[in-house]
PDB file of C-alpha atoms and ligand atoms in Angstrom:
ATOM      1  CA  MET A   1      12.815 -14.328 -20.860  1.00 81.00           C
ATOM      2  CA  LYS A   2      11.497 -15.481 -17.519  1.00 82.00           C
ATOM      3  CA  THR A   3       8.783 -18.092 -17.393  1.00 87.00           C
ATOM      4  CA  GLY A   4       5.587 -17.507 -15.424  1.00 85.00           C
ATOM      5  CA  LEU A   5       6.793 -20.045 -12.880  1.00 87.00           C
ATOM      6  CA  GLN A   6      10.114 -18.233 -12.350  1.00 89.00           C
ATOM      7  CA  ARG A   7       8.294 -14.971 -11.852  1.00 87.00           C
ATOM      8  CA  GLN A   8       5.909 -16.650  -9.391  1.00 88.00           C
ATOM      9  CA  GLU A   9       8.890 -18.020  -7.417  1.00 91.00           C
ATOM     10  CA  GLU A  10      10.569 -14.608  -7.386  1.00 91.00           C
ATOM     11  CA  ASN A  11       7.372 -13.009  -6.125  1.00 92.00           C
ATOM     12  CA  ILE A  12       7.009 -15.588  -3.338  1.00 94.00           C
ATOM     13  CA  LYS A  13      10.637 -15.005  -2.317  1.00 94.00           C
ATOM     14  CA  PHE A  14      10.062 -11.258  -2.230  1.00 95.00           C
ATOM     15  CA  LEU A  15       6.769 -11.611  -0.298  1.00 97.00           C
ATOM     16  CA  ARG A  16       8.590 -13.721   2.295  1.00 95.00           C
ATOM     17  CA  SER A  17      11.041 -10.823   2.813  1.00 95.00           C
ATOM     18  CA  VAL A  18       8.201  -8.357   3.520  1.00 96.00           C
ATOM     19  CA  PRO A  19       8.121  -7.921   7.330  1.00 95.00           C
ATOM     20  CA  LEU A  20       4.296  -7.773   7.393  1.00 96.00           C
ATOM     21  CA  LEU A  21       4.017 -11.187   5.704  1.00 96.00           C
ATOM     22  CA  GLN A  22       7.015 -12.998   7.206  1.00 93.00           C
ATOM     23  CA  ASN A  23       4.975 -15.328   9.434  1.00 92.00           C
ATOM     24  CA  LEU A  24       2.580 -16.468   6.721  1.00 94.00           C
ATOM     25  CA  PRO A  25       2.891 -20.085   5.546  1.00 94.00           C
ATOM     26  CA  THR A  26       4.185 -20.703   2.025  1.00 93.00           C
ATOM     27  CA  ASP A  27       0.772 -21.785   0.681  1.00 94.00           C
ATOM     28  CA  LYS A  28      -0.704 -18.405   1.647  1.00 94.00           C
ATOM     29  CA  LEU A  29       2.253 -16.536   0.133  1.00 96.00           C
ATOM     30  CA  ALA A  30       1.730 -18.576  -3.037  1.00 95.00           C
ATOM     31  CA  LYS A  31      -1.937 -17.569  -3.106  1.00 96.00           C
ATOM     32  CA  ILE A  32      -0.976 -13.902  -2.751  1.00 97.00           C
ATOM     33  CA  ALA A  33       1.623 -14.334  -5.529  1.00 95.00           C
ATOM     34  CA  ASP A  34      -1.142 -15.844  -7.717  1.00 94.00           C
ATOM     35  CA  VAL A  35      -3.468 -12.862  -7.392  1.00 95.00           C
ATOM     36  CA  LEU A  36      -1.109  -9.909  -7.245  1.00 95.00           C
ATOM     37  CA  GLU A  37      -0.538  -7.526 -10.118  1.00 95.00           C
ATOM     38  CA  VAL A  38       2.518  -5.396 -10.844  1.00 94.00           C
ATOM     39  CA  ASP A  39       2.001  -1.659 -11.396  1.00 97.00           C
ATOM     40  CA  PHE A  40       4.545   1.003 -12.382  1.00 98.00           C
ATOM     41  CA  TYR A  41       4.341   4.678 -11.475  1.00 98.00           C
ATOM     42  CA  HIS A  42       6.385   7.612 -12.711  1.00 98.00           C
ATOM     43  CA  GLU A  43       7.951  10.273 -10.522  1.00 98.00           C
ATOM     44  CA  GLY A  44       5.216  12.582  -9.207  1.00 98.00           C
ATOM     45  CA  ASP A  45       2.310  10.220  -9.903  1.00 98.00           C
ATOM     46  CA  PHE A  46      -0.354  10.166  -7.185  1.00 98.00           C
ATOM     47  CA  ILE A  47      -0.685   6.448  -6.470  1.00 98.00           C
ATOM     48  CA  ILE A  48      -3.326   7.295  -3.861  1.00 98.00           C
ATOM     49  CA  ARG A  49      -5.203  10.551  -3.328  1.00 97.00           C
ATOM     50  CA  GLU A  50      -6.370  11.556   0.137  1.00 96.00           C
ATOM     51  CA  GLY A  51     -10.175  11.515   0.342  1.00 96.00           C
ATOM     52  CA  ALA A  52     -10.694   9.135  -2.582  1.00 97.00           C
ATOM     53  CA  VAL A  53     -12.404   5.797  -2.148  1.00 95.00           C
ATOM     54  CA  GLY A  54     -10.096   2.845  -2.616  1.00 94.00           C
ATOM     55  CA  ASP A  55     -10.024  -0.864  -3.352  1.00 95.00           C
ATOM     56  CA  THR A  56      -6.314  -1.628  -3.643  1.00 97.00           C
ATOM     57  CA  PHE A  57      -3.507  -2.613  -1.267  1.00 98.00           C
ATOM     58  CA  PHE A  58       0.110  -1.889  -2.299  1.00 98.00           C
ATOM     59  CA  ILE A  59       3.495  -3.428  -1.441  1.00 98.00           C
ATOM     60  CA  ILE A  60       6.558  -1.549  -2.723  1.00 98.00           C
ATOM     61  CA  ASN A  61       8.791  -3.764  -4.840  1.00 96.00           C
ATOM     62  CA  LYS A  62      11.110  -1.026  -6.184  1.00 97.00           C
ATOM     63  CA  GLY A  63      11.593   2.653  -5.450  1.00 98.00           C
ATOM     64  CA  GLU A  64      10.294   5.025  -2.818  1.00 98.00           C
ATOM     65  CA  VAL A  65       7.034   6.893  -2.116  1.00 98.00           C
ATOM     66  CA  GLN A  66       6.193  10.013  -0.172  1.00 98.00           C
ATOM     67  CA  VAL A  67       3.146  10.013   2.134  1.00 98.00           C
ATOM     68  CA  THR A  68       1.550  13.470   2.540  1.00 97.00           C
ATOM     69  CA  GLN A  69      -1.525  14.560   4.443  1.00 96.00           C
ATOM     70  CA  LYS A  70      -3.702  17.639   4.971  1.00 94.00           C
ATOM     71  CA  ILE A  71      -3.023  19.042   8.413  1.00 92.00           C
ATOM     72  CA  ALA A  72      -5.363  21.480  10.162  1.00 90.00           C
ATOM     73  CA  GLY A  73      -4.047  25.039   9.847  1.00 91.00           C
ATOM     74  CA  PHE A  74      -1.915  24.429   6.720  1.00 91.00           C
ATOM     75  CA  ASP A  75      -2.922  25.035   3.113  1.00 92.00           C
ATOM     76  CA  ASP A  76      -0.691  22.407   1.509  1.00 94.00           C
ATOM     77  CA  PRO A  77      -0.418  18.752   2.462  1.00 95.00           C
ATOM     78  CA  LYS A  78       2.642  17.974   4.632  1.00 96.00           C
ATOM     79  CA  GLU A  79       5.060  15.074   4.164  1.00 97.00           C
ATOM     80  CA  ILE A  80       4.615  12.637   7.034  1.00 96.00           C
ATOM     81  CA  ARG A  81       6.602   9.579   5.898  1.00 97.00           C
ATOM     82  CA  ARG A  82       8.647   8.001   3.153  1.00 98.00           C
ATOM     83  CA  LEU A  83       8.277   4.295   2.436  1.00 98.00           C
ATOM     84  CA  ASP A  84      10.439   2.004   0.319  1.00 98.00           C
ATOM     85  CA  ARG A  85      11.008  -1.601  -0.753  1.00 97.00           C
ATOM     86  CA  GLY A  86       9.211  -4.143   1.421  1.00 97.00           C
ATOM     87  CA  GLN A  87       6.887  -1.595   3.005  1.00 97.00           C
ATOM     88  CA  TYR A  88       3.174  -1.363   2.266  1.00 98.00           C
ATOM     89  CA  PHE A  89       0.375   1.202   2.114  1.00 98.00           C
ATOM     90  CA  GLY A  90      -3.304   1.511   1.268  1.00 98.00           C
ATOM     91  CA  GLU A  91      -4.562  -0.855   3.964  1.00 97.00           C
ATOM     92  CA  LYS A  92      -6.583   1.677   5.947  1.00 95.00           C
ATOM     93  CA  ALA A  93      -9.348   2.317   3.417  1.00 95.00           C
ATOM     94  CA  LEU A  94      -9.706  -1.449   2.982  1.00 95.00           C
ATOM     95  CA  LEU A  95      -9.860  -2.250   6.693  1.00 94.00           C
ATOM     96  CA  SER A  96     -12.426   0.395   7.555  1.00 89.00           C
ATOM     97  CA  GLU A  97     -14.184   0.678   4.181  1.00 77.00           C
ATOM     98  CA  ASP A  98     -13.463   4.370   4.448  1.00 82.00           C
ATOM     99  CA  ARG A  99     -11.754   7.068   2.389  1.00 95.00           C
ATOM    100  CA  ARG A 100      -8.011   7.238   1.758  1.00 96.00           C
ATOM    101  CA  THR A 101      -6.345   8.945   4.746  1.00 95.00           C
ATOM    102  CA  ALA A 102      -3.285  10.341   2.941  1.00 96.00           C
ATOM    103  CA  ASN A 103      -1.718  10.990  -0.471  1.00 98.00           C
ATOM    104  CA  VAL A 104       0.917   8.537  -1.644  1.00 98.00           C
ATOM    105  CA  ILE A 105       3.189   9.954  -4.366  1.00 98.00           C
ATOM    106  CA  ALA A 106       5.869   8.181  -6.412  1.00 98.00           C
ATOM    107  CA  LEU A 107       9.409   9.571  -5.994  1.00 98.00           C
ATOM    108  CA  ALA A 108      12.188   9.513  -8.643  1.00 98.00           C
ATOM    109  CA  PRO A 109      13.015   7.521 -10.655  1.00 97.00           C
ATOM    110  CA  GLY A 110       9.643   5.768 -10.327  1.00 97.00           C
ATOM    111  CA  VAL A 111       8.025   3.020  -8.299  1.00 98.00           C
ATOM    112  CA  GLU A 112       7.004  -0.578  -8.873  1.00 97.00           C
ATOM    113  CA  CYS A 113       4.261  -1.912  -6.606  1.00 98.00           C
ATOM    114  CA  LEU A 114       2.693  -5.295  -6.172  1.00 97.00           C
ATOM    115  CA  THR A 115      -1.028  -4.682  -5.793  1.00 98.00           C
ATOM    116  CA  VAL A 116      -3.775  -6.794  -4.267  1.00 98.00           C
ATOM    117  CA  ASP A 117      -7.484  -6.060  -4.706  1.00 97.00           C
ATOM    118  CA  ARG A 118      -9.973  -5.707  -1.840  1.00 96.00           C
ATOM    119  CA  GLU A 119     -11.356  -9.217  -2.096  1.00 96.00           C
ATOM    120  CA  SER A 120      -7.958 -10.955  -2.007  1.00 96.00           C
ATOM    121  CA  PHE A 121      -6.750  -8.533   0.681  1.00 97.00           C
ATOM    122  CA  ASN A 122      -9.745  -9.484   2.855  1.00 95.00           C
ATOM    123  CA  SER A 123      -9.218 -13.204   2.482  1.00 95.00           C
ATOM    124  CA  LEU A 124      -5.395 -13.363   2.606  1.00 95.00           C
ATOM    125  CA  ILE A 125      -3.943 -10.319   4.395  1.00 96.00           C
ATOM    126  CA  GLY A 126      -6.568  -8.231   6.215  1.00 91.00           C
ATOM    127  CA  ASP A 127      -6.640 -10.424   9.330  1.00 92.00           C
ATOM    128  CA  LEU A 128      -3.008  -9.815  10.281  1.00 93.00           C
ATOM    129  CA  ASN A 129      -2.751  -8.241  13.726  1.00 91.00           C
ATOM    130  CA  GLU A 130       0.007  -5.837  12.678  1.00 92.00           C
ATOM    131  CA  LEU A 131      -2.481  -4.098  10.382  1.00 92.00           C
ATOM    132  CA  LYS A 132      -5.272  -3.880  12.900  1.00 86.00           C
ATOM    133  CA  GLU A 133      -2.997  -2.574  15.643  1.00 87.00           C
ATOM    134  CA  LYS A 134      -1.272   0.031  13.481  1.00 88.00           C
ATOM    135  CA  ASP A 135      -1.806   3.603  14.663  1.00 87.00           C
ATOM    136  CA  TYR A 136      -0.343   6.332  12.472  1.00 90.00           C
ATOM    137  CA  GLY A 137      -1.090   9.029  15.069  1.00 86.00           C
ATOM    138  CA  ASP A 138      -3.375  10.949  12.705  1.00 86.00           C
ATOM    139  CA  GLU A 139      -5.358  12.623  15.486  1.00 85.00           C
ATOM    140  CA  ALA A 140      -2.273  13.802  17.372  1.00 86.00           C
ATOM    141  CA  ARG A 141      -0.899  15.271  14.128  1.00 86.00           C
ATOM    142  CA  GLY A 142      -4.092  17.243  13.447  1.00 85.00           C
ATOM    143  CA  ALA A 143      -4.946  15.327  10.290  1.00 87.00           C
ATOM    144  CA  GLN A 144      -8.254  16.441   8.840  1.00 78.00           C
ATOM    145  CA  ARG A 145     -10.901  13.811   8.329  1.00 69.00           C
ATOM    146  CA  THR A 146     -11.682  13.828   4.656  1.00 61.00           C
ATOM    147  CA  SER A 147     -15.241  12.835   3.973  1.00 57.00           C
ATOM    148  CA  GLY A 148     -15.575  13.938   0.378  1.00 57.00           C
ATOM    149  CA  GLY A 149     -13.126  14.090  -2.463  1.00 58.00           C
ATOM    150  CA  SER A 150     -12.608  12.249  -5.653  1.00 59.00           C
ATOM    151  CA  ASP A 151     -14.659   9.176  -6.330  1.00 62.00           C
ATOM    152  CA  THR A 152     -11.983   7.664  -8.540  1.00 66.00           C
ATOM    153  CA  ARG A 153     -11.159   4.295  -7.015  1.00 66.00           C
ATOM    154  CA  GLN A 154      -7.425   4.029  -6.186  1.00 67.00           C
TER     155      GLN A 154
HETATM  156  P1  CMP B 201      -5.127   4.441   3.085  1.00 82.88           P
HETATM  157  O1  CMP B 201      -5.813   5.386   4.002  1.00 82.88           O
HETATM  158  O2  CMP B 201      -5.930   3.360   2.487  1.00 82.88           O
HETATM  159  O3  CMP B 201      -4.430   5.271   1.914  1.00 82.88           O
HETATM  160  C1  CMP B 201      -3.356   6.141   2.272  1.00 82.88           C
HETATM  161  C2  CMP B 201      -2.302   5.308   2.951  1.00 82.88           C
HETATM  162  O4  CMP B 201      -1.185   6.016   3.447  1.00 82.88           O
HETATM  163  C3  CMP B 201      -2.894   4.687   4.235  1.00 82.88           C
HETATM  164  O5  CMP B 201      -3.899   3.759   3.868  1.00 82.88           O
HETATM  165  C4  CMP B 201      -1.656   4.158   4.885  1.00 82.88           C
HETATM  166  O6  CMP B 201      -1.230   2.952   4.285  1.00 82.88           O
HETATM  167  C5  CMP B 201      -0.652   5.240   4.502  1.00 82.88           C
HETATM  168  N1  CMP B 201      -0.452   6.152   5.642  1.00 82.88           N
HETATM  169  C6  CMP B 201      -1.341   6.968   6.212  1.00 82.88           C
HETATM  170  N2  CMP B 201      -0.782   7.642   7.238  1.00 82.88           N
HETATM  171  C7  CMP B 201       0.485   7.206   7.317  1.00 82.88           C
HETATM  172  C8  CMP B 201       1.586   7.504   8.165  1.00 82.88           C
HETATM  173  N3  CMP B 201       1.486   8.393   9.155  1.00 82.88           N
HETATM  174  N4  CMP B 201       2.727   6.842   7.955  1.00 82.88           N
HETATM  175  C9  CMP B 201       2.844   5.956   6.968  1.00 82.88           C
HETATM  176  N5  CMP B 201       1.849   5.635   6.125  1.00 82.88           N
HETATM  177  C10 CMP B 201       0.694   6.259   6.297  1.00 82.88           C
END
């Protein structure tokens, strides 16, 4: 059995290996490790649904996810990216207080994410320039702006 302290140290070590967070001082990483939660998803689970409102930021600890998006002129959402350990998603709805811009689906054999809620994201992570400068090229791809959709918070 691991103690809470061992788990905390493991989480800090992992957070330090996440490229987005690599320049943060240890006290900030420790604060993130204090507030994060660990969530598991099975293959095929929609971790995020395009068009939903959202309050959670995700960092992948284990496994791989597929990002899909509705593209003008196509009936079914198209795969636009795969993300794996050390990569993150779910920041856009938190930065702009807008709807989720894509689906994020767990791939086999399942995914473990470290999750941070909106409040902690705002105070500890949301100011990082990498996030603000990120451009996924949605307009060039013909992504449809989703204004409605599910009101389940994800
Ligand atoms: P958000 O809009 O909150 O929820 C869906 C997430 O998918 C989004 O934040 C991004 O983190 C991620 N995402 C959207 N578009 C792309 C893309 N083109 N490449 C990688 N990730 C994306």
